[in-house]
Coordinates of C-alpha atoms in Angstrom, one line a residue:
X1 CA 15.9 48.7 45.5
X2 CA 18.2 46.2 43.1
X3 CA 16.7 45.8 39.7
X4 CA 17.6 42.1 40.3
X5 CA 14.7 42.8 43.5
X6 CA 12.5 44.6 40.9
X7 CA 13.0 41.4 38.2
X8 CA 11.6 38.9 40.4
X9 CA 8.9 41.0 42.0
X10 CA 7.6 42.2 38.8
X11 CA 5.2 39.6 38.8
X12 CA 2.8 41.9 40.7
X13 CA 2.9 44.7 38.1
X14 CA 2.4 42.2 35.2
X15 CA -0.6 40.6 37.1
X16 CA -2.5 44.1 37.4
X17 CA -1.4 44.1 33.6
X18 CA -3.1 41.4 32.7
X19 CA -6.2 41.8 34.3
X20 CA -6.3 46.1 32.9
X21 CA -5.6 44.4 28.5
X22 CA -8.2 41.8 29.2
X23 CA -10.7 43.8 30.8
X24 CA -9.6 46.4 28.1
X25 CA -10.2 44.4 25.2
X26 CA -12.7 42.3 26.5
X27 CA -15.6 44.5 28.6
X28 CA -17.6 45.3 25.3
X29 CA -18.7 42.0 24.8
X30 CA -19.2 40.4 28.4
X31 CA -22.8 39.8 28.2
X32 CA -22.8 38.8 24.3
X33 CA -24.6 35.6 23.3
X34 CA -23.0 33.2 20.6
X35 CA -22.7 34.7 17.6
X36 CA -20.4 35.2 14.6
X37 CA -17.9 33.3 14.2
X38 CA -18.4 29.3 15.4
X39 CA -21.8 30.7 17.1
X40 CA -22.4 26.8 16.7
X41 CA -19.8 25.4 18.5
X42 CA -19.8 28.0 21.2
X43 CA -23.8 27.8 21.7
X44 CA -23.5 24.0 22.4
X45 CA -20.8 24.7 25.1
X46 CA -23.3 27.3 26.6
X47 CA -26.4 24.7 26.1
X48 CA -24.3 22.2 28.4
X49 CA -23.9 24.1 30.9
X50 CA -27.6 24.7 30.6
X51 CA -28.2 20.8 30.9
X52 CA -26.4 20.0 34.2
X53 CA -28.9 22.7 35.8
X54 CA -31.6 20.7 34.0
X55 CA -29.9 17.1 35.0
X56 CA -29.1 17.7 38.3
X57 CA -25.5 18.4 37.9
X58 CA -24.8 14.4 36.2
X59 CA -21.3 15.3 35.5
X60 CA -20.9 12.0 33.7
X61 CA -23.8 12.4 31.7
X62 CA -24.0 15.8 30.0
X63 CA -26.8 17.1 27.9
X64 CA -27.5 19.8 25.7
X65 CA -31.2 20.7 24.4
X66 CA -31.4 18.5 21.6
X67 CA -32.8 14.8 20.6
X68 CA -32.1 14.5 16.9
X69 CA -27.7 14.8 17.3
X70 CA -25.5 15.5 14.7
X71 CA -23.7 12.3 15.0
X72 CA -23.7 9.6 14.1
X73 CA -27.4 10.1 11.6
X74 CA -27.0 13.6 10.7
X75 CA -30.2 14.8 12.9
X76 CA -32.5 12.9 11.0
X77 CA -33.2 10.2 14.1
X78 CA -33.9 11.5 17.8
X79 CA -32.8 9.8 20.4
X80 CA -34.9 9.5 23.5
X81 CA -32.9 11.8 25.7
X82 CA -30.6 15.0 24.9
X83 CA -27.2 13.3 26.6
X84 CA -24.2 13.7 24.5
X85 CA -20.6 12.6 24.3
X86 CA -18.2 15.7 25.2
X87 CA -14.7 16.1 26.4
X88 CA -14.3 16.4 29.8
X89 CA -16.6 19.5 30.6
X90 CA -15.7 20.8 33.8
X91 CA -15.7 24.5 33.1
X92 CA -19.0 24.1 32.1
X93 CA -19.8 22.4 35.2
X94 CA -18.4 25.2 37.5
X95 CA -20.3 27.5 35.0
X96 CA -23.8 25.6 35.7
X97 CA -23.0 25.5 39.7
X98 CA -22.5 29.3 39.8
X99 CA -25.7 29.7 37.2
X100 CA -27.5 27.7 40.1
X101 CA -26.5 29.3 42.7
X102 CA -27.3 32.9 41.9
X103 CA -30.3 32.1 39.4
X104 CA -28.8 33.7 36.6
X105 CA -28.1 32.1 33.2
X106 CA -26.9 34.8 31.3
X107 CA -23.9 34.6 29.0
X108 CA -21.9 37.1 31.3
X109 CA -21.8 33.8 34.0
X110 CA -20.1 31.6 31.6
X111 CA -18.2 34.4 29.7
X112 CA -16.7 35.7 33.4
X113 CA -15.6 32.5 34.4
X114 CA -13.7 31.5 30.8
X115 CA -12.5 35.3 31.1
X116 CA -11.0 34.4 34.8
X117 CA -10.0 31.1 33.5
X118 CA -7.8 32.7 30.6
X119 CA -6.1 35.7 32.8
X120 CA -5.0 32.8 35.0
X121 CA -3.3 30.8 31.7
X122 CA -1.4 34.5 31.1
X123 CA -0.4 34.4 34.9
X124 CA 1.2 31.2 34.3
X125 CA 2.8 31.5 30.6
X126 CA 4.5 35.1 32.2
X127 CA 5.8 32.6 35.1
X128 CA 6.6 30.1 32.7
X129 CA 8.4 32.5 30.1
X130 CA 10.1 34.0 33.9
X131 CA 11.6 30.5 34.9
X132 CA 13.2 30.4 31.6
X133 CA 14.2 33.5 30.9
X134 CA 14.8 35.3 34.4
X135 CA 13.8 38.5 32.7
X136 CA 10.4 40.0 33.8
X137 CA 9.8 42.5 30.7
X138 CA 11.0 39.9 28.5
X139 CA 7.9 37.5 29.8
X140 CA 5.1 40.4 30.0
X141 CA 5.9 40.5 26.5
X142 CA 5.5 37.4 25.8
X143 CA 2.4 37.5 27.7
X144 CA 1.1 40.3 25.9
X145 CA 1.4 38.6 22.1
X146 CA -0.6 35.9 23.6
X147 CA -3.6 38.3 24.8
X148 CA -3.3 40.4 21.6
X149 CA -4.2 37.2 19.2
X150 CA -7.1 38.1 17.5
X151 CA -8.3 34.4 17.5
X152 CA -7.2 33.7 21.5
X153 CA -8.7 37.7 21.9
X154 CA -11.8 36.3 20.5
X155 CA -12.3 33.4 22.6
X156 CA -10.7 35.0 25.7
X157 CA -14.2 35.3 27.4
X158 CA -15.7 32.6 25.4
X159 CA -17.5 29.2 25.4
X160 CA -14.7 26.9 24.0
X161 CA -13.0 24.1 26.0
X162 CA -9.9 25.5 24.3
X163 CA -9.0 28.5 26.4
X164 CA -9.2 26.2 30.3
X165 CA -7.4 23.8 28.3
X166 CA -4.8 25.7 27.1
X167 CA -4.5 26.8 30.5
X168 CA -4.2 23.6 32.3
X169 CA -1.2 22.8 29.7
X170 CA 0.6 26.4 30.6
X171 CA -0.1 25.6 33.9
X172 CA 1.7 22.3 33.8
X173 CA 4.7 23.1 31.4
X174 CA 5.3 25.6 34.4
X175 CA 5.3 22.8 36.7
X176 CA 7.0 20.9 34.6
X177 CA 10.1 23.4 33.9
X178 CA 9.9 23.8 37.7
X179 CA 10.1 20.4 38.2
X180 CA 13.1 20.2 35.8
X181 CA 14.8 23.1 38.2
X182 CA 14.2 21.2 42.0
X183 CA 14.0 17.8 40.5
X184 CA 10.3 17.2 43.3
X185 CA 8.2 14.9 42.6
X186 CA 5.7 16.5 44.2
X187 CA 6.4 19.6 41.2
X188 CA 5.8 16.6 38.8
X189 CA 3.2 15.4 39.9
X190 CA 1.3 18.4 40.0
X191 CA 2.3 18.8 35.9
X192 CA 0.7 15.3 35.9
X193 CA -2.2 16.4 37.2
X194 CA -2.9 19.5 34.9
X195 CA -1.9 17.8 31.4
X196 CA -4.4 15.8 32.5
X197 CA -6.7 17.8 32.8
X198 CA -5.9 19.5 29.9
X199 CA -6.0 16.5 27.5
X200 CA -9.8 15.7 29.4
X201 CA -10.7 19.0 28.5
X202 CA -9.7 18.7 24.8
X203 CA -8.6 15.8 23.3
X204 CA -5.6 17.8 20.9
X205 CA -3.9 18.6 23.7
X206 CA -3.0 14.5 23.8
X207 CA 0.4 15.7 21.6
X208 CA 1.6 18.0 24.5
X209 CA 1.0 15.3 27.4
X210 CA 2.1 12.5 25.2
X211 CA 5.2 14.6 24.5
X212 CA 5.8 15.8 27.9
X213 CA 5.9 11.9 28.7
X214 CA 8.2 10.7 26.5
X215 CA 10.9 13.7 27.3
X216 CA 10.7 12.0 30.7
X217 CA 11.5 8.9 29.7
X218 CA 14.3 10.2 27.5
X219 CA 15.5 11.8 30.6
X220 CA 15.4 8.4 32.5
X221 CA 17.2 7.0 29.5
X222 CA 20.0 9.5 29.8
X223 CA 19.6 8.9 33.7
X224 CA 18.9 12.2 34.1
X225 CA 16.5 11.0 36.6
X226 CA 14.7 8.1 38.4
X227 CA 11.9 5.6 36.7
X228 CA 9.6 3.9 40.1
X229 CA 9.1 7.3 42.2
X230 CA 7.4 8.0 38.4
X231 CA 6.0 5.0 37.8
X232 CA 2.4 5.6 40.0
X233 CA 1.7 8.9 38.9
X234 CA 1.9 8.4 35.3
X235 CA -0.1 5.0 35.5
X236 CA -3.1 6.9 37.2
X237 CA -2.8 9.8 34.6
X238 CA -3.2 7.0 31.6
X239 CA -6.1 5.4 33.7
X240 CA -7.8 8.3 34.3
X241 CA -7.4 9.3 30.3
X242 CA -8.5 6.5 29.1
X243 CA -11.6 5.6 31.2
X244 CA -13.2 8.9 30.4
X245 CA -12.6 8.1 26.9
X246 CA -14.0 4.9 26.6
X247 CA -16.7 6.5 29.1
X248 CA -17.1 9.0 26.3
X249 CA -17.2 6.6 23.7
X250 CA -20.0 4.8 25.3
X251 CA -22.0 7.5 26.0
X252 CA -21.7 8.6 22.0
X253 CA -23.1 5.2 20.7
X254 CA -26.0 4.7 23.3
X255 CA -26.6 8.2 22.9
X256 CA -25.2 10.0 19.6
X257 CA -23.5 13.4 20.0
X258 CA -23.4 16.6 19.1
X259 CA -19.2 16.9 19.0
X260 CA -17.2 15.5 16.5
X261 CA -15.4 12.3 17.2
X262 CA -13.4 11.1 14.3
X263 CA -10.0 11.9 12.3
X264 CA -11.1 14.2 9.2
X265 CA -7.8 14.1 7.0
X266 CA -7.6 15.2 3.6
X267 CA -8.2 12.6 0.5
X268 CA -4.8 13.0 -0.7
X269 CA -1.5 15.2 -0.5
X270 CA -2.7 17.4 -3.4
X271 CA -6.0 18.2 -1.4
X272 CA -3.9 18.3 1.7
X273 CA -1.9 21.5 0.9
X274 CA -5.7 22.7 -0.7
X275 CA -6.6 23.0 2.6
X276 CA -4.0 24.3 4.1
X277 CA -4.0 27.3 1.7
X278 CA -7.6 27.9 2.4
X279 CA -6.5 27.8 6.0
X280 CA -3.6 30.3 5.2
X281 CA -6.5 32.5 3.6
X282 CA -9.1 32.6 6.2
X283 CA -7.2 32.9 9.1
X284 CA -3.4 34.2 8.7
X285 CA -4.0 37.6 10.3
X286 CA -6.7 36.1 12.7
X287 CA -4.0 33.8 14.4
X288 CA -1.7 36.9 14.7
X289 CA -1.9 40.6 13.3
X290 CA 1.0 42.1 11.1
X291 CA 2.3 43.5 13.9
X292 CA 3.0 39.8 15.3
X293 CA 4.3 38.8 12.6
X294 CA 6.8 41.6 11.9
X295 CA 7.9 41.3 15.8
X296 CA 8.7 37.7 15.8
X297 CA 11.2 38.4 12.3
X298 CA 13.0 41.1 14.3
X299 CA 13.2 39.1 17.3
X300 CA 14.3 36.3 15.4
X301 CA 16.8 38.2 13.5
X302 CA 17.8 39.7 16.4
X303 CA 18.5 36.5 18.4
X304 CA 20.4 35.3 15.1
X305 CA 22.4 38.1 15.3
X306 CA 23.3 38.3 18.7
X307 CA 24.2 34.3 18.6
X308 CA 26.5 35.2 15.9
X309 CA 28.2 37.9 18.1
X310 CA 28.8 36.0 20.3
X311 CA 30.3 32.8 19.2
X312 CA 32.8 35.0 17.2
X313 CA 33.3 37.3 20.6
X314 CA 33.8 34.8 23.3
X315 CA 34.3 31.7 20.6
X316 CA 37.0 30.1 23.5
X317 CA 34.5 30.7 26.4
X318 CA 32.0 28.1 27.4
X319 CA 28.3 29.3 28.2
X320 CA 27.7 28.5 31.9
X321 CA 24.2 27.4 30.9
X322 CA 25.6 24.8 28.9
X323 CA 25.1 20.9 30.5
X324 CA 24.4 17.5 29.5
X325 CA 20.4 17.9 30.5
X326 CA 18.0 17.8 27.4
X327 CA 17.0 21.3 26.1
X328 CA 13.8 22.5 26.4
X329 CA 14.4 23.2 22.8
X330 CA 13.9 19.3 21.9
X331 CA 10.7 19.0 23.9
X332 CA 8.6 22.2 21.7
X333 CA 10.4 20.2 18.7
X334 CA 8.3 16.9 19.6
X335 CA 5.4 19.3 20.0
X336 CA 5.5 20.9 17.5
X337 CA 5.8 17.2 15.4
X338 CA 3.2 16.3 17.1
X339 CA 1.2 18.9 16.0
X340 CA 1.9 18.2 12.4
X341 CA 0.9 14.7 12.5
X342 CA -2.1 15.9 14.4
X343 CA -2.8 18.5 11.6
X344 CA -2.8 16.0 8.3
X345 CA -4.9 13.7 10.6
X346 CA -7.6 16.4 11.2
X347 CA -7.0 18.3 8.0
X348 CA -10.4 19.9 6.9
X349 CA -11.0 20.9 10.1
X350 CA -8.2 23.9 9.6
X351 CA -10.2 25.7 6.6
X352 CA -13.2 26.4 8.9
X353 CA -12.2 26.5 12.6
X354 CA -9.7 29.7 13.5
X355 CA -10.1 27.9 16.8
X356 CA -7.7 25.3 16.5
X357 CA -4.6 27.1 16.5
X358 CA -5.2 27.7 20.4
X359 CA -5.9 24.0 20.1
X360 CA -2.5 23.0 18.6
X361 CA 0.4 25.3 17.2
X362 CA -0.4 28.0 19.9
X363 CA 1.2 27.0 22.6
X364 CA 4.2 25.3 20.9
X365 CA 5.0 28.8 19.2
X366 CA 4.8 30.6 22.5
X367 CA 7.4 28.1 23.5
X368 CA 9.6 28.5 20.6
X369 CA 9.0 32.7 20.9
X370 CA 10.3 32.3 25.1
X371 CA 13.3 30.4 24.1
X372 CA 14.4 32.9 21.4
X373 CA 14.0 35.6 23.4
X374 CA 15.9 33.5 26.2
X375 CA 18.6 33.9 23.5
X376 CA 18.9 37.7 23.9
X377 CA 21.0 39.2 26.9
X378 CA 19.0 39.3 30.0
X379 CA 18.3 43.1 31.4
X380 CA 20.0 43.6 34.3
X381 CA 20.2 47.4 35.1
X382 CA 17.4 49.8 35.3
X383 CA 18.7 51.7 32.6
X384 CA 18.2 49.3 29.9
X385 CA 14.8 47.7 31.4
X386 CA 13.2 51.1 31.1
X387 CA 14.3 51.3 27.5
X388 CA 13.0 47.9 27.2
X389 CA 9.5 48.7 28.9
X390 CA 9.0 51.9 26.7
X391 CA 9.8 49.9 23.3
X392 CA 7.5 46.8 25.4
X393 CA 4.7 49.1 25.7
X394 CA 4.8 51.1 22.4
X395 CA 4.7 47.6 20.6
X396 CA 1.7 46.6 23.1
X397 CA -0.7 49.2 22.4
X398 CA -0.1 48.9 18.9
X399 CA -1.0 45.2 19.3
X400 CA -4.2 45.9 21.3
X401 CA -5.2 48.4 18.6
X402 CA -5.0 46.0 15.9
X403 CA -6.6 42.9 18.1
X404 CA -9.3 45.5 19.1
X405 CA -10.3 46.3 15.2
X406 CA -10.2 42.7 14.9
X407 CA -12.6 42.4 17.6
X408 CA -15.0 44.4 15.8
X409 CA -14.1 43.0 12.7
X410 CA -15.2 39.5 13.8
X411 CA -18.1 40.8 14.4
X412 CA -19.1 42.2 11.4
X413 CA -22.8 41.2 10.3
X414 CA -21.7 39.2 7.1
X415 CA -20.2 36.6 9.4
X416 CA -23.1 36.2 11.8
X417 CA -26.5 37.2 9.9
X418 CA -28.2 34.0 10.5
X419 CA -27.0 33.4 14.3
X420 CA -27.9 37.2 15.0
X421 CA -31.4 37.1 13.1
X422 CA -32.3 33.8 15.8
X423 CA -30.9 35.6 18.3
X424 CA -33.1 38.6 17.6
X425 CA -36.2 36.8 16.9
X426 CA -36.1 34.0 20.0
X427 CA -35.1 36.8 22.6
X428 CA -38.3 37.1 24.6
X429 CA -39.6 33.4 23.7
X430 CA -39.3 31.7 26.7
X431 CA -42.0 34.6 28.5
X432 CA -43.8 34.3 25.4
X433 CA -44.3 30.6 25.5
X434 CA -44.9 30.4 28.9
X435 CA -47.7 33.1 28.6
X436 CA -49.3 30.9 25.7
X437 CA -49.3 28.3 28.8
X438 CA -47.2 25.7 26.4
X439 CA -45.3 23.5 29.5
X440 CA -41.4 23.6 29.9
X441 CA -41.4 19.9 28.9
X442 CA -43.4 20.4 25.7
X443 CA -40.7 19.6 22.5
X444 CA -40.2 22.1 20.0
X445 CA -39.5 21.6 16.5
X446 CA -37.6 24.1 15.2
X447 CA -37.1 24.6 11.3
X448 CA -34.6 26.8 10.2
X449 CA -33.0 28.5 13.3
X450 CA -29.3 28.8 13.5
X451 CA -27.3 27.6 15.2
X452 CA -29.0 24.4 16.3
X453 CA -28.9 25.4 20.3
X454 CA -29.6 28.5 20.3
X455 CA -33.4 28.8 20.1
X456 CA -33.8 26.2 22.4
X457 CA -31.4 28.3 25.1
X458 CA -33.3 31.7 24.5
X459 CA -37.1 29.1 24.9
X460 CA -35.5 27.5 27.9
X461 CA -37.3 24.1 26.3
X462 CA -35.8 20.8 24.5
X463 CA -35.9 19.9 21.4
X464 CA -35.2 19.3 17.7
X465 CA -33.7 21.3 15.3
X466 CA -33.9 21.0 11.8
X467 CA -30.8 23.9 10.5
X468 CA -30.9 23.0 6.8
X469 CA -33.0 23.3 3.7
X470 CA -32.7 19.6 2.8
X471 CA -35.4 17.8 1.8
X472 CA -34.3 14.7 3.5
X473 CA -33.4 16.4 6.8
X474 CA -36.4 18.5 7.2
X475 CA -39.1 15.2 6.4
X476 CA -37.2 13.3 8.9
X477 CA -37.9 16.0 11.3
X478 CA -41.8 16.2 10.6
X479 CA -42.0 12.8 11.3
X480 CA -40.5 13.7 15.5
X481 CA -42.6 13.2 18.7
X482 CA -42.6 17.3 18.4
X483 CA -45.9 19.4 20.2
X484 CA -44.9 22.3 18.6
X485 CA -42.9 23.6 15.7
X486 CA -41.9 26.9 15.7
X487 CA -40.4 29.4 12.3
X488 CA -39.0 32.6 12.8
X489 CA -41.6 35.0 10.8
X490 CA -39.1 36.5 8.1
X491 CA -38.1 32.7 7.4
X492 CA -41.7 32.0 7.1
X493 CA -42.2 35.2 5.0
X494 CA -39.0 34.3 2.7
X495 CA -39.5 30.4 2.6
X496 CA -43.7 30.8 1.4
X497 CA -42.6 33.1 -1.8
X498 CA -40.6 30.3 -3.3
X499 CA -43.4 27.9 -2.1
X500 CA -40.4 25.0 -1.5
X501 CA -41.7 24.1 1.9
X502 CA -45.5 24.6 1.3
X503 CA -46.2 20.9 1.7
X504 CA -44.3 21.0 5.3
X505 CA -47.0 23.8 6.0
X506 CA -50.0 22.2 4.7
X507 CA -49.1 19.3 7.4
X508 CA -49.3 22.3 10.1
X509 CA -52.1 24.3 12.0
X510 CA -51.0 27.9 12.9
X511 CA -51.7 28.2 16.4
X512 CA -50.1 31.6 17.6
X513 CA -47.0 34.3 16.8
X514 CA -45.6 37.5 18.2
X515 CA -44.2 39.2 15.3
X516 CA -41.0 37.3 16.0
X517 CA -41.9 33.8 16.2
X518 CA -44.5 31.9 14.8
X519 CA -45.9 28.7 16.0
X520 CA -47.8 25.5 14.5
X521 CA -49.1 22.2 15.7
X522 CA -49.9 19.1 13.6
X523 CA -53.2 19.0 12.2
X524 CA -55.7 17.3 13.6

């Protein structure tokens, strides 16, 4: 068999791959519940997918398990219902249908599904990374620093909307580079359809649909191609976008939310680069290991080189690949802008969420990392793509040895004492309570628990949470519609030495507790 054969059939080889590193690195935690790092934000994914079982499967009017919402009052007001504004959830949705269907609501339903979700997103960046290089060991590689992220690692079987929406967008820039290739509209509209989706699914993603949209029209500027068989397609996209968001907006002020829905940007330049540091600090060897960065110098120095070589070499011979078409090179250089713009807007967001690198530079740098290596000659014997495998996998396990002491680095107990102490004391509750006969519609107050969904997940009951030892939050809580109001015992044990919260107590009657849990009712 040609290697040429080999090079375009590879695809099978680097799908088993895939499928081997991310069970690999990610079988040890399949059935773990949020915790660690942003147990928050992944426990309200998890809780929605909770709520359509509870709503009936109302995909236009998600709920989690909580009245008193974060926004706009800071959970000191409860709103009649639990319904919150969310970007388009539809992994959750297919998460709640499956939990339905086979009874089970375990984290291992949700976790399997993002897991599946994310292997597909590496299918399509090594077909992506293949259309533009034509080099199959150069786009498992490619593939691999993706998986070996200790941020995307982290997520890969997750609860954020980052890792399907990442996907979509790999799915459509594959489309999209396609489409560039057989000029179909068909292949465009089908990039369409997926940014779409992507930019429903998380609102960052905007920058890459916005961008993929104007290199199109710089395209039909250059006349590069045609404006009306565009025209449709594009008009529904915008349509779609934007009634979901106003959708999403009205849901937000009739209802509140739990999800944040405003630009956080820094007060001036000075705290600007503050931030970033802090970002820099937290999470440089989260976004990539050493090993990432040291590959991506020698690559680039390598590519440098090798441009260099050859302009002096064959400085009277034209590249074949040279043409008048737009380089993919300008289109990651409007993302990437984009993504700058996108960063001062939402600057003290960076600080605390490792998250949002999937949601913005992530895919951009992939980009940039395919079209450098696209720089490099293209293997073309078997001789020299063996050599290239071997170095390929030497550099891969070193990668999944440093993501996988990430992986347990993550989840060291200093970055998840509180979520891991709820999630130890609540496991069990929902039996309890329903041997203590309290109803599955009774609301439960619950002081102190962290994060804000979790107890209410592990009770199977709605409710309101009260996270934080502020005065002003916790009396605005005693003063909910609650039956019940529940403290985990070694927060009630901790919290009565220092007699701060006696008075909230002295408005309570103990009325049972398993050692885990303990639970009060208003005095009569």
């Amino acid at each position: 068999m040609k290697y040429e054969l080999l090079n375009k059939r590879a695809w099978v080889i680097v799908l088993i791959f895939i499928v081997f590193v991310g069970l690999m690195i990610q079988y040890p935690y399949m059935n773990e519940f949020p915790s660690f790092i942003h147990a928050w934000s992944q426990a309200d994914r998890y809780s929605i997918a909770i709520g359509f079982i509870n709503n009936d499967f109302d995909l236009f009017h998600p709920e989690t398990l909580i009245y008193n919402k974060q926004f706009p009052h800071r959970w000191d007001y409860a709103f009649d219902n639990t319904i919150t504004s969310v970007d388009f959830p539809i992994l959750e949705y297919i998460v709640a249908i499956i939990m339905k269907i086979t009874g089970i609501t375990s984290p291992w339903i949700f976790r399997t599904c993002t897991l599946l979700v994310a292997m597909l997103g590496m299918f399509f960046l090594y077909r992506l990374s293949f259309l533009i290089t034509k080099d199959w060991v150069k786009s498992m590689f490619v593939t691999m620093i993706a998986m070996t992220s200790p941020t995307y690692a982290y997520y890969f079987n997750g609860f954020i909307p980052g890792i399907p929406a990442f996907t979509f967008a790999i799915i459509a820039l594959y489309c999209y580079v396609k489409y560039l290739n057989n000029n179909k509209i068909k292949t465009f509209c089908f990039s369409l359809l997926f940014i779409t989706l992507s930019v429903l699914t998380r609102m960052s993603f905007a920058v890459v649909w916005v961008a993929l949209l104007g290199f199109e029209f710089l395209r039909i500027l250059r006349k590069e191609t045609t404006f009306l068989d565009k025209l449709l397609p594009v008009v529904i996209s915008i349509v779609v976008f934007l009634s979901y968001y106003l959708w999403n907006k009205h849901l937000a002020a009739e209802n509140g939310t739990l999800f944040l829905g405003e630009l956080l940007p820094a007060n001036d330049w000075a705290g600007f680069w503050d931030m970033m540091n802090a970002a820099k600090e937290n999470w440089q060897y989260h976004y990539f290991g050493k090993i990432h960065y040291r590959l991506f110098l020698i690559i680039l120095v390598s590519s440098i080189s090798y441009l260099i070589y050859k302009k002096i070499r064959f400085k009277n011979v034209e590249n074949a690949q040279d043409n008048k078409s737009l380089s993919l090179w300008i289109f990651t250089a409007i993302v990437l802008f984009g993504y700058v713009l996108f960063t001062i807007a939402m600057a003290k967001q960076f600080p605390h969420h490792d998250y949002y690198i999937i949601d913005t530079y992530f895919l951009p740098l992939l980009l940039l990392f395919i079209l450098i290596l696209n720089v490099l000659p293209k293997i073309e014997s078997y001789k020299s793509g063996i050599i290239s495998f071997i170095i390929t996998a030497i550099f891969v396990v070193m990668m999944i040895t440093n993501v996988n002491e990430m992986q347990k680095n993550r989840r060291t107990i200093d970055k998840g004492r509180e979520s891991e102490r709820t999630i130890r004391n609540y496991q069990g509750s929902e039996q309890y309570l329903d041997s203590l006969g309290i109803s599955k519609d009774a609301k439960i107050l619950s002081l102190w628990s962290y994060p804000q969904n979790t107890p209410f997940i592990l009770m199977n009951r709605k409710g309101f949470t009260e996270m934080w030892y502020e005065k002003e939050i916790i009396d605005a809580g005693m003063l909910f519609d609650y039956d019940y109001v529940i403290v985990e015992n070694e927060v009630y044990e901790y919290e009565n030495e220092k007699n701060a919260w006696r008075y909230v107590f002295e408005q309570l009657e103990y009325y049972s507790d398993n050692g885990k849990i303990m639970i009060f009712i208003k005095k009569r």
